[in-house]
Coordinates of C-alpha atoms and ligand atoms in Angstrom, one line a residue:
M24 CA 9.0 -7.5 -20.0
G25 CA 6.0 -9.8 -19.4
C26 CA 4.1 -7.3 -17.4
R27 CA 2.2 -5.1 -19.8
S28 CA -1.3 -4.3 -18.9
N29 CA -4.3 -5.4 -21.0
N30 CA -5.0 -1.8 -22.1
Q31 CA -4.9 -2.7 -25.8
E32 CA -8.0 -4.7 -25.4
N33 CA -11.6 -3.6 -24.8
Q34 CA -10.9 -3.6 -21.0
D35 CA -9.8 0.0 -20.9
K36 CA -13.5 0.8 -21.7
L37 CA -14.6 -1.1 -18.6
Q38 CA -15.2 0.7 -15.3
F39 CA -13.0 -0.1 -12.3
D40 CA -15.6 -2.4 -10.6
S41 CA -15.7 -4.5 -13.8
L42 CA -12.0 -4.5 -14.2
V43 CA -11.3 -6.0 -10.8
V44 CA -13.5 -9.0 -11.9
Q45 CA -12.7 -9.1 -15.6
G46 CA -9.1 -7.8 -15.7
V47 CA -7.9 -11.3 -16.2
P48 CA -10.2 -12.4 -19.0
A49 CA -11.4 -15.9 -18.8
R50 CA -11.3 -16.1 -22.6
H51 CA -7.5 -16.2 -22.4
N52 CA -7.5 -19.1 -20.0
E53 CA -6.7 -22.6 -21.1
Y54 CA -9.9 -24.6 -21.6
G55 CA -11.8 -21.4 -21.0
S56 CA -11.6 -21.9 -17.3
I57 CA -13.2 -19.0 -15.5
M58 CA -10.5 -18.8 -12.9
P59 CA -6.9 -19.0 -14.1
P60 CA -4.9 -22.1 -13.3
I61 CA -1.9 -22.0 -11.0
F62 CA 1.3 -22.9 -12.9
L63 CA 3.6 -24.3 -10.2
S64 CA 6.2 -25.5 -12.7
S65 CA 9.6 -23.8 -11.9
T66 CA 11.0 -24.4 -15.3
Y67 CA 9.9 -24.8 -18.9
R68 CA 11.1 -26.8 -22.0
F69 CA 13.3 -25.2 -24.6
E70 CA 12.5 -26.2 -28.2
D71 CA 16.2 -26.5 -28.8
I72 CA 19.3 -24.9 -27.4
N73 CA 18.7 -21.6 -29.2
T74 CA 14.9 -21.5 -28.8
Q75 CA 13.1 -20.9 -25.6
G76 CA 9.3 -20.6 -25.2
P77 CA 7.4 -17.7 -23.7
Y78 CA 8.5 -18.9 -20.2
E79 CA 11.8 -20.2 -19.1
Y80 CA 12.2 -20.1 -15.3
V81 CA 9.8 -19.2 -12.5
R82 CA 11.9 -16.3 -11.0
T83 CA 12.0 -14.6 -14.3
Q84 CA 8.4 -15.0 -15.2
N85 CA 5.5 -17.3 -14.7
P86 CA 2.1 -17.5 -16.4
T87 CA 0.1 -17.0 -13.1
R88 CA 2.3 -14.2 -11.9
E89 CA 2.1 -12.5 -15.3
K90 CA -1.7 -12.5 -15.0
A91 CA -1.5 -10.9 -11.6
E92 CA 0.9 -8.3 -12.7
K93 CA -1.2 -7.4 -15.8
L94 CA -4.3 -7.2 -13.6
V95 CA -2.5 -4.7 -11.2
A96 CA -1.2 -2.7 -14.1
T97 CA -4.6 -2.6 -15.7
L98 CA -6.3 -1.4 -12.5
E99 CA -3.7 1.4 -12.2
G100 CA -4.1 2.3 -15.9
A101 CA -0.4 1.8 -16.3
P102 CA 1.7 -0.2 -18.7
Y103 CA 4.0 -1.9 -16.2
A104 CA 3.5 -3.7 -12.9
F105 CA 5.9 -6.1 -11.0
G106 CA 4.8 -8.6 -8.3
F107 CA 6.8 -9.3 -5.1
S108 CA 6.8 -11.6 -2.2
S109 CA 5.8 -8.7 0.2
G110 CA 5.2 -5.0 0.2
M111 CA 8.6 -4.6 1.8
A112 CA 10.2 -6.6 -1.0
A113 CA 8.5 -4.2 -3.5
I114 CA 9.7 -1.1 -1.7
A115 CA 13.2 -2.5 -1.1
T116 CA 13.4 -3.2 -4.9
V117 CA 12.3 0.4 -5.8
F118 CA 15.1 1.5 -3.5
E119 CA 17.7 -0.4 -5.5
Y120 CA 17.4 2.6 -7.8
F121 CA 19.5 4.6 -5.4
K122 CA 23.3 4.7 -5.5
P123 CA 25.8 5.8 -2.8
G124 CA 25.9 9.6 -2.7
D125 CA 22.2 10.0 -3.7
H126 CA 19.8 11.9 -1.5
V127 CA 16.2 11.0 -0.9
I128 CA 13.4 13.2 0.6
S129 CA 10.7 11.3 2.6
S130 CA 7.7 12.0 4.6
A131 CA 8.4 11.3 8.3
N132 CA 5.3 9.3 8.9
I133 CA 5.7 6.1 6.9
Y134 CA 5.2 2.4 7.5
G135 CA 7.5 1.1 10.3
G136 CA 9.4 -1.3 8.1
T137 CA 10.0 1.4 5.5
Y138 CA 11.3 3.7 8.2
R139 CA 13.7 0.9 9.3
Y140 CA 14.9 0.6 5.7
F141 CA 15.8 4.3 5.6
T142 CA 17.5 4.5 9.0
D143 CA 19.4 1.2 8.7
F144 CA 19.9 0.3 5.1
F145 CA 20.2 3.8 3.6
S146 CA 22.9 4.6 6.2
K147 CA 24.7 1.4 5.3
K148 CA 24.5 2.1 1.6
Q149 CA 25.6 5.7 2.1
I150 CA 22.4 7.1 0.8
D151 CA 21.4 10.4 2.4
Y152 CA 17.8 11.1 3.4
N153 CA 15.7 13.7 5.1
F154 CA 12.4 13.2 6.8
Y155 CA 9.8 15.9 6.6
N156 CA 6.8 16.2 8.9
D157 CA 4.8 18.0 6.3
L158 CA 5.7 17.5 2.7
N159 CA 3.0 20.0 1.7
Q160 CA 5.5 22.7 2.9
L161 CA 8.3 21.4 0.6
T162 CA 10.1 24.1 -1.3
D163 CA 12.8 24.4 -4.0
A164 CA 15.4 24.9 -1.2
D165 CA 14.8 21.3 0.1
F166 CA 16.1 19.8 -3.1
L167 CA 19.9 19.2 -3.2
P168 CA 21.9 18.6 -6.4
N169 CA 22.0 14.9 -5.5
T170 CA 18.3 14.6 -4.6
K171 CA 17.1 11.6 -6.6
A172 CA 13.6 11.0 -5.3
V173 CA 10.8 12.0 -3.0
F174 CA 9.1 9.0 -1.2
L175 CA 5.8 9.5 0.4
E176 CA 2.8 7.7 1.9
T177 CA -0.6 9.4 1.8
P178 CA -2.7 9.0 3.8
A179 CA 0.0 8.1 6.3
N180 CA 0.0 5.0 8.5
P181 CA -1.2 5.5 11.2
T182 CA -1.8 9.3 11.5
L183 CA -3.7 9.6 8.2
R184 CA -1.9 12.8 7.4
V185 CA -2.5 13.8 3.7
I186 CA 0.2 14.9 1.2
D187 CA -0.5 16.7 -2.1
I188 CA 0.9 14.3 -4.6
A189 CA 0.5 16.7 -7.6
K190 CA 2.2 19.5 -5.9
V191 CA 5.1 17.3 -4.7
A192 CA 5.4 15.8 -8.2
Q193 CA 5.6 19.2 -9.8
L194 CA 8.3 20.4 -7.5
A195 CA 10.3 17.2 -7.7
H196 CA 10.2 17.1 -11.5
K197 CA 11.6 20.6 -11.6
H198 CA 14.6 19.2 -9.8
H199 CA 14.8 16.0 -11.9
A200 CA 13.8 13.8 -8.9
I201 CA 11.3 11.0 -9.2
V202 CA 8.2 10.6 -6.9
I203 CA 7.4 7.3 -5.3
V204 CA 4.1 6.8 -3.6
D205 CA 3.2 4.1 -1.2
N206 CA -0.5 3.8 -2.1
T207 CA -1.4 0.8 0.2
F208 CA -4.1 2.6 2.2
M209 CA -6.0 3.9 -0.8
T210 CA -5.4 1.4 -3.6
S211 CA -6.0 2.2 -7.3
Y212 CA -9.7 2.2 -6.6
L213 CA -9.5 5.4 -4.5
Q214 CA -6.4 7.1 -5.7
K215 CA -4.2 7.0 -8.8
P216 CA -0.8 8.6 -8.0
L217 CA 0.5 8.2 -11.5
D218 CA -2.3 10.3 -12.8
L219 CA -1.3 12.9 -10.3
G220 CA 2.2 13.0 -11.6
A221 CA 4.0 10.4 -9.5
D222 CA 6.5 8.1 -11.3
V223 CA 6.3 5.0 -9.2
V224 CA 3.5 3.5 -7.1
A225 CA 4.3 0.8 -4.5
Y226 CA 1.9 -1.5 -2.7
S227 CA 1.7 -3.9 0.1
A228 CA -0.9 -6.2 -1.6
T229 CA -1.0 -8.0 1.8
K230 CA -3.6 -5.4 2.7
Y231 CA -6.6 -4.3 0.5
Y232 CA -5.5 -6.0 -2.7
G233 CA -5.5 -9.5 -1.1
G234 CA -8.2 -8.4 1.3
H235 CA -8.5 -11.6 3.3
A236 CA -5.5 -11.7 5.6
D237 CA -4.2 -14.9 3.8
L238 CA -1.5 -13.5 1.4
C239 CA 1.8 -11.7 1.5
A240 CA 2.6 -9.7 -1.6
G241 CA 3.7 -6.4 -3.0
F242 CA 3.7 -4.5 -6.3
I243 CA 5.5 -1.8 -8.1
V244 CA 3.7 0.1 -10.8
T245 CA 5.0 2.6 -13.3
A246 CA 4.3 4.1 -16.7
D247 CA 7.9 5.0 -17.3
K248 CA 9.7 2.5 -19.6
A249 CA 13.2 3.2 -18.4
L250 CA 12.2 2.8 -14.8
A251 CA 10.3 -0.4 -15.7
E252 CA 13.4 -1.9 -17.4
E253 CA 15.4 -1.1 -14.2
F254 CA 12.7 -2.7 -11.9
N255 CA 12.4 -5.7 -14.2
F256 CA 16.2 -6.3 -13.9
Y257 CA 16.2 -5.8 -10.1
Q258 CA 13.3 -8.1 -9.7
N259 CA 14.9 -10.9 -11.7
T260 CA 18.3 -10.4 -10.0
L261 CA 17.1 -10.0 -6.4
G262 CA 14.5 -12.8 -6.8
S263 CA 11.9 -11.6 -4.2
T264 CA 9.1 -12.4 -6.6
I265 CA 5.4 -13.2 -5.8
S266 CA 4.8 -17.0 -5.9
P267 CA 2.4 -18.5 -8.4
F268 CA 0.1 -19.5 -5.6
D269 CA 0.0 -16.1 -4.1
S270 CA -0.5 -14.6 -7.6
Y271 CA -3.7 -16.7 -7.9
T272 CA -4.8 -15.7 -4.3
L273 CA -4.3 -12.1 -5.3
I274 CA -6.3 -12.4 -8.5
R275 CA -9.2 -13.9 -6.5
G276 CA -8.9 -11.3 -3.7
V277 CA -8.9 -8.4 -6.1
K278 CA -12.3 -9.5 -7.6
T279 CA -14.1 -8.1 -4.6
M280 CA -11.8 -5.1 -3.9
S281 CA -14.2 -2.3 -4.9
L282 CA -17.1 -4.1 -3.3
R283 CA -15.2 -4.6 0.0
M284 CA -13.9 -1.0 0.1
D285 CA -17.4 0.4 -0.6
R286 CA -18.7 -1.5 2.4
Q287 CA -15.8 -0.7 4.5
K288 CA -16.1 3.0 3.7
E289 CA -19.8 2.8 4.8
N290 CA -18.8 1.0 8.0
V291 CA -16.1 3.5 8.8
A292 CA -18.5 6.4 8.6
Y293 CA -20.9 4.6 10.9
V294 CA -18.3 3.6 13.5
S295 CA -16.6 7.0 13.4
E296 CA -19.7 8.8 14.5
A297 CA -19.9 6.5 17.6
L298 CA -16.2 7.0 18.3
L299 CA -16.5 10.8 18.2
K300 CA -19.3 10.7 20.7
H301 CA -17.6 8.3 23.1
P302 CA -16.2 9.9 26.4
A303 CA -13.1 7.7 26.2
V304 CA -12.1 9.0 22.8
K305 CA -10.0 12.2 22.8
S306 CA -9.7 12.7 19.0
L307 CA -10.3 10.9 15.8
Y308 CA -7.8 10.7 12.9
F309 CA -8.9 10.3 9.4
P310 CA -7.7 11.7 6.0
G311 CA -8.3 15.4 6.3
S312 CA -8.9 15.5 10.1
Y313 CA -5.6 17.3 10.6
S314 CA -6.5 20.5 8.8
A315 CA -8.9 22.0 6.3
E316 CA -6.0 22.2 3.8
E317 CA -5.4 18.4 4.1
A318 CA -9.1 17.8 3.8
A319 CA -9.2 19.8 0.6
I320 CA -6.2 17.8 -0.8
Q321 CA -7.8 14.5 0.1
A322 CA -11.1 15.5 -1.6
K323 CA -9.2 16.6 -4.7
Q324 CA -6.9 13.7 -5.1
A325 CA -8.8 10.7 -3.8
K326 CA -12.3 9.1 -4.1
G327 CA -13.0 8.9 -0.3
N328 CA -11.0 8.3 2.8
G329 CA -10.6 4.6 2.8
A330 CA -11.3 2.4 5.7
V331 CA -8.6 3.0 8.4
V332 CA -9.3 5.4 11.2
S333 CA -7.1 6.0 14.3
F334 CA -8.2 7.4 17.6
A335 CA -6.5 8.8 20.6
V336 CA -8.0 7.9 24.0
Q337 CA -8.3 10.1 27.1
P338 CA -5.5 9.8 29.7
D339 CA -7.7 8.0 32.2
V340 CA -8.5 5.2 29.7
D341 CA -7.0 1.7 30.3
L342 CA -6.1 0.6 26.8
G343 CA -5.1 -2.9 28.0
K344 CA -8.7 -3.3 29.3
F345 CA -10.1 -1.9 26.0
F346 CA -8.3 -4.5 23.9
A347 CA -9.0 -7.3 26.4
S348 CA -12.7 -6.4 26.4
L349 CA -13.2 -6.8 22.6
K350 CA -15.5 -9.7 21.8
M351 CA -15.4 -9.7 18.0
V352 CA -12.8 -7.3 16.8
D353 CA -9.3 -8.7 17.0
L354 CA -6.1 -7.2 18.3
A355 CA -3.6 -7.6 15.5
V356 CA -1.2 -5.8 13.1
S357 CA -2.0 -5.5 9.4
L358 CA -5.1 -4.0 7.8
G359 CA -7.3 -4.0 4.7
G360 CA -8.8 -7.4 5.3
V361 CA -12.5 -8.3 5.6
E362 CA -12.1 -8.6 9.4
S363 CA -12.0 -5.6 11.7
L364 CA -8.7 -5.3 13.4
V365 CA -7.3 -2.9 16.0
C366 CA -3.7 -2.3 17.1
R367 CA -1.6 0.1 19.0
P368 CA 1.0 1.4 16.5
S369 CA 3.5 2.8 19.0
T370 CA 4.3 -0.7 20.3
M371 CA 3.2 -2.9 17.4
T372 CA 3.5 -1.7 13.8
H373 CA 5.7 1.3 14.4
E374 CA 8.1 -0.1 17.0
P375 CA 11.1 0.4 14.6
Y376 CA 10.7 4.2 15.3
P377 CA 12.7 5.6 18.3
K378 CA 10.3 7.1 20.9
D379 CA 11.2 10.7 20.1
A380 CA 10.7 10.1 16.4
L381 CA 7.2 8.7 17.1
K382 CA 6.4 11.7 19.2
K383 CA 7.4 14.1 16.4
I384 CA 5.0 12.4 14.0
G385 CA 2.2 12.4 16.7
V386 CA 2.1 8.7 17.4
H387 CA 1.7 8.4 21.2
D388 CA 1.0 5.3 23.3
N389 CA -2.7 6.3 23.6
L390 CA -3.3 6.0 19.8
V391 CA -5.3 3.1 18.4
R392 CA -5.4 2.2 14.7
F393 CA -8.6 0.6 13.5
S394 CA -8.9 -1.2 10.2
V395 CA -12.7 -1.5 9.7
G396 CA -13.8 -4.7 8.1
I397 CA -16.9 -5.7 6.2
E398 CA -18.9 -7.1 9.2
N399 CA -22.2 -5.6 10.1
K400 CA -21.6 -2.0 11.0
Q401 CA -23.8 -2.1 14.1
D402 CA -22.1 -5.3 15.3
I403 CA -18.6 -3.6 14.9
T404 CA -19.8 -0.4 16.6
R405 CA -21.4 -2.3 19.5
D406 CA -18.2 -4.2 20.2
I407 CA -16.0 -1.2 20.1
V408 CA -18.3 0.9 22.2
Q409 CA -18.7 -1.8 24.9
A410 CA -14.9 -2.2 25.1
L411 CA -14.4 1.5 25.4
D412 CA -17.1 1.5 28.2
Q413 CA -15.1 -1.1 30.0
S414 CA -11.8 0.8 29.5
L415 CA -13.3 3.7 31.5
Q416 CA -14.2 1.5 34.5
Ligands
PLP21 C1 2.0 -3.3 5.5 C2 2.6 -2.1 4.8 C3 3.8 -2.2 4.1 C4 4.6 -3.4 4.1 O1 4.0 -4.5 3.4 P1 4.3 -6.0 3.7 O2 3.4 -6.7 2.7 O3 3.9 -6.3 5.1 O4 5.7 -6.3 3.5 C5 4.3 -1.1 3.5 N1 3.5 0.1 3.5 C6 2.3 0.2 4.1 C7 1.6 1.5 4.1 C8 1.8 -0.9 4.8 O5 0.7 -0.8 5.5

């Protein structure tokens, strides 16, 4: 498998904010080019009919993709990473692990597309599943003899509810189930699920890894050799691989990931203060806002809260007017880019959920998700505050 991390080299001595820049060492690039070239060739010469070189065909492996995969594996401190054409392609490929008759436990509040996969594809494939509003309350009794895995997202999109990864992993392993964590909101910079006992980490790299709203990609990371062999086989068979060009864009985007997220964390703290004080805002959602217990879990398992906050507005607030009054921040789905974006999850990112399921996880029509960018924090805050002022008129 051409996806082993660079751990054997001196890079595992480097700090994370060095690894994002130096994780693809220029000294390994042809001609010593500081940025890696993009190998667009779909196919490679064989020496003779029995001898192929290190690369054969683009779907199977490609030098640029291999560099991106090694980089993501290195950042996670894991031996194996696999690159995909989207976060959903990565998640769907992990789900190939399940067979008819298997049972999967999942947190109820997950990405809308993942929810759609459960309710549509799992039913079609005769895979059983149960959604849990609070996986922190999971007990032995929730595991069935055919429970194959626990899937979770923490902090959850868009409620920012927090799940104790180590606790879930301990329980799951007792019942021979694997734990899959969608770590898109935190990234390997702020949270390392494998170190907490998870078996598989999935990413939408379209968000913080890419970081510039100009790339669609996903990753699976694992330290388990047997799982890695499965994923490698699925990846090559299903073919939803990350393209050479997107692999390059990812490598470039990742170089500033820790820098971006540090700035975004600072901006979130500033903007949150203004939101809390604003009369149009009913409540603020951030990792740990739900309960003291979740706050303690977040503090224990992650290095910070990331850069997404959600807020519920008061009943008399005209949300249409709020969005229309924004002068700099844009109304759009997606998150994790350098630009500040707001959206309404109930009708935008989470529309695959039926209304009653949305209500159960606490996503109402008055909830706004806010992905805070790297712009000047006073500019972001001024824009949001003036639009909230307008929404009360
Ligand atoms: C966006 C997102 C996905 C899906 O990723 P795509 O790259 O859009 O396919 C999955 N999980 C989370 C938490 C996301 O935010």
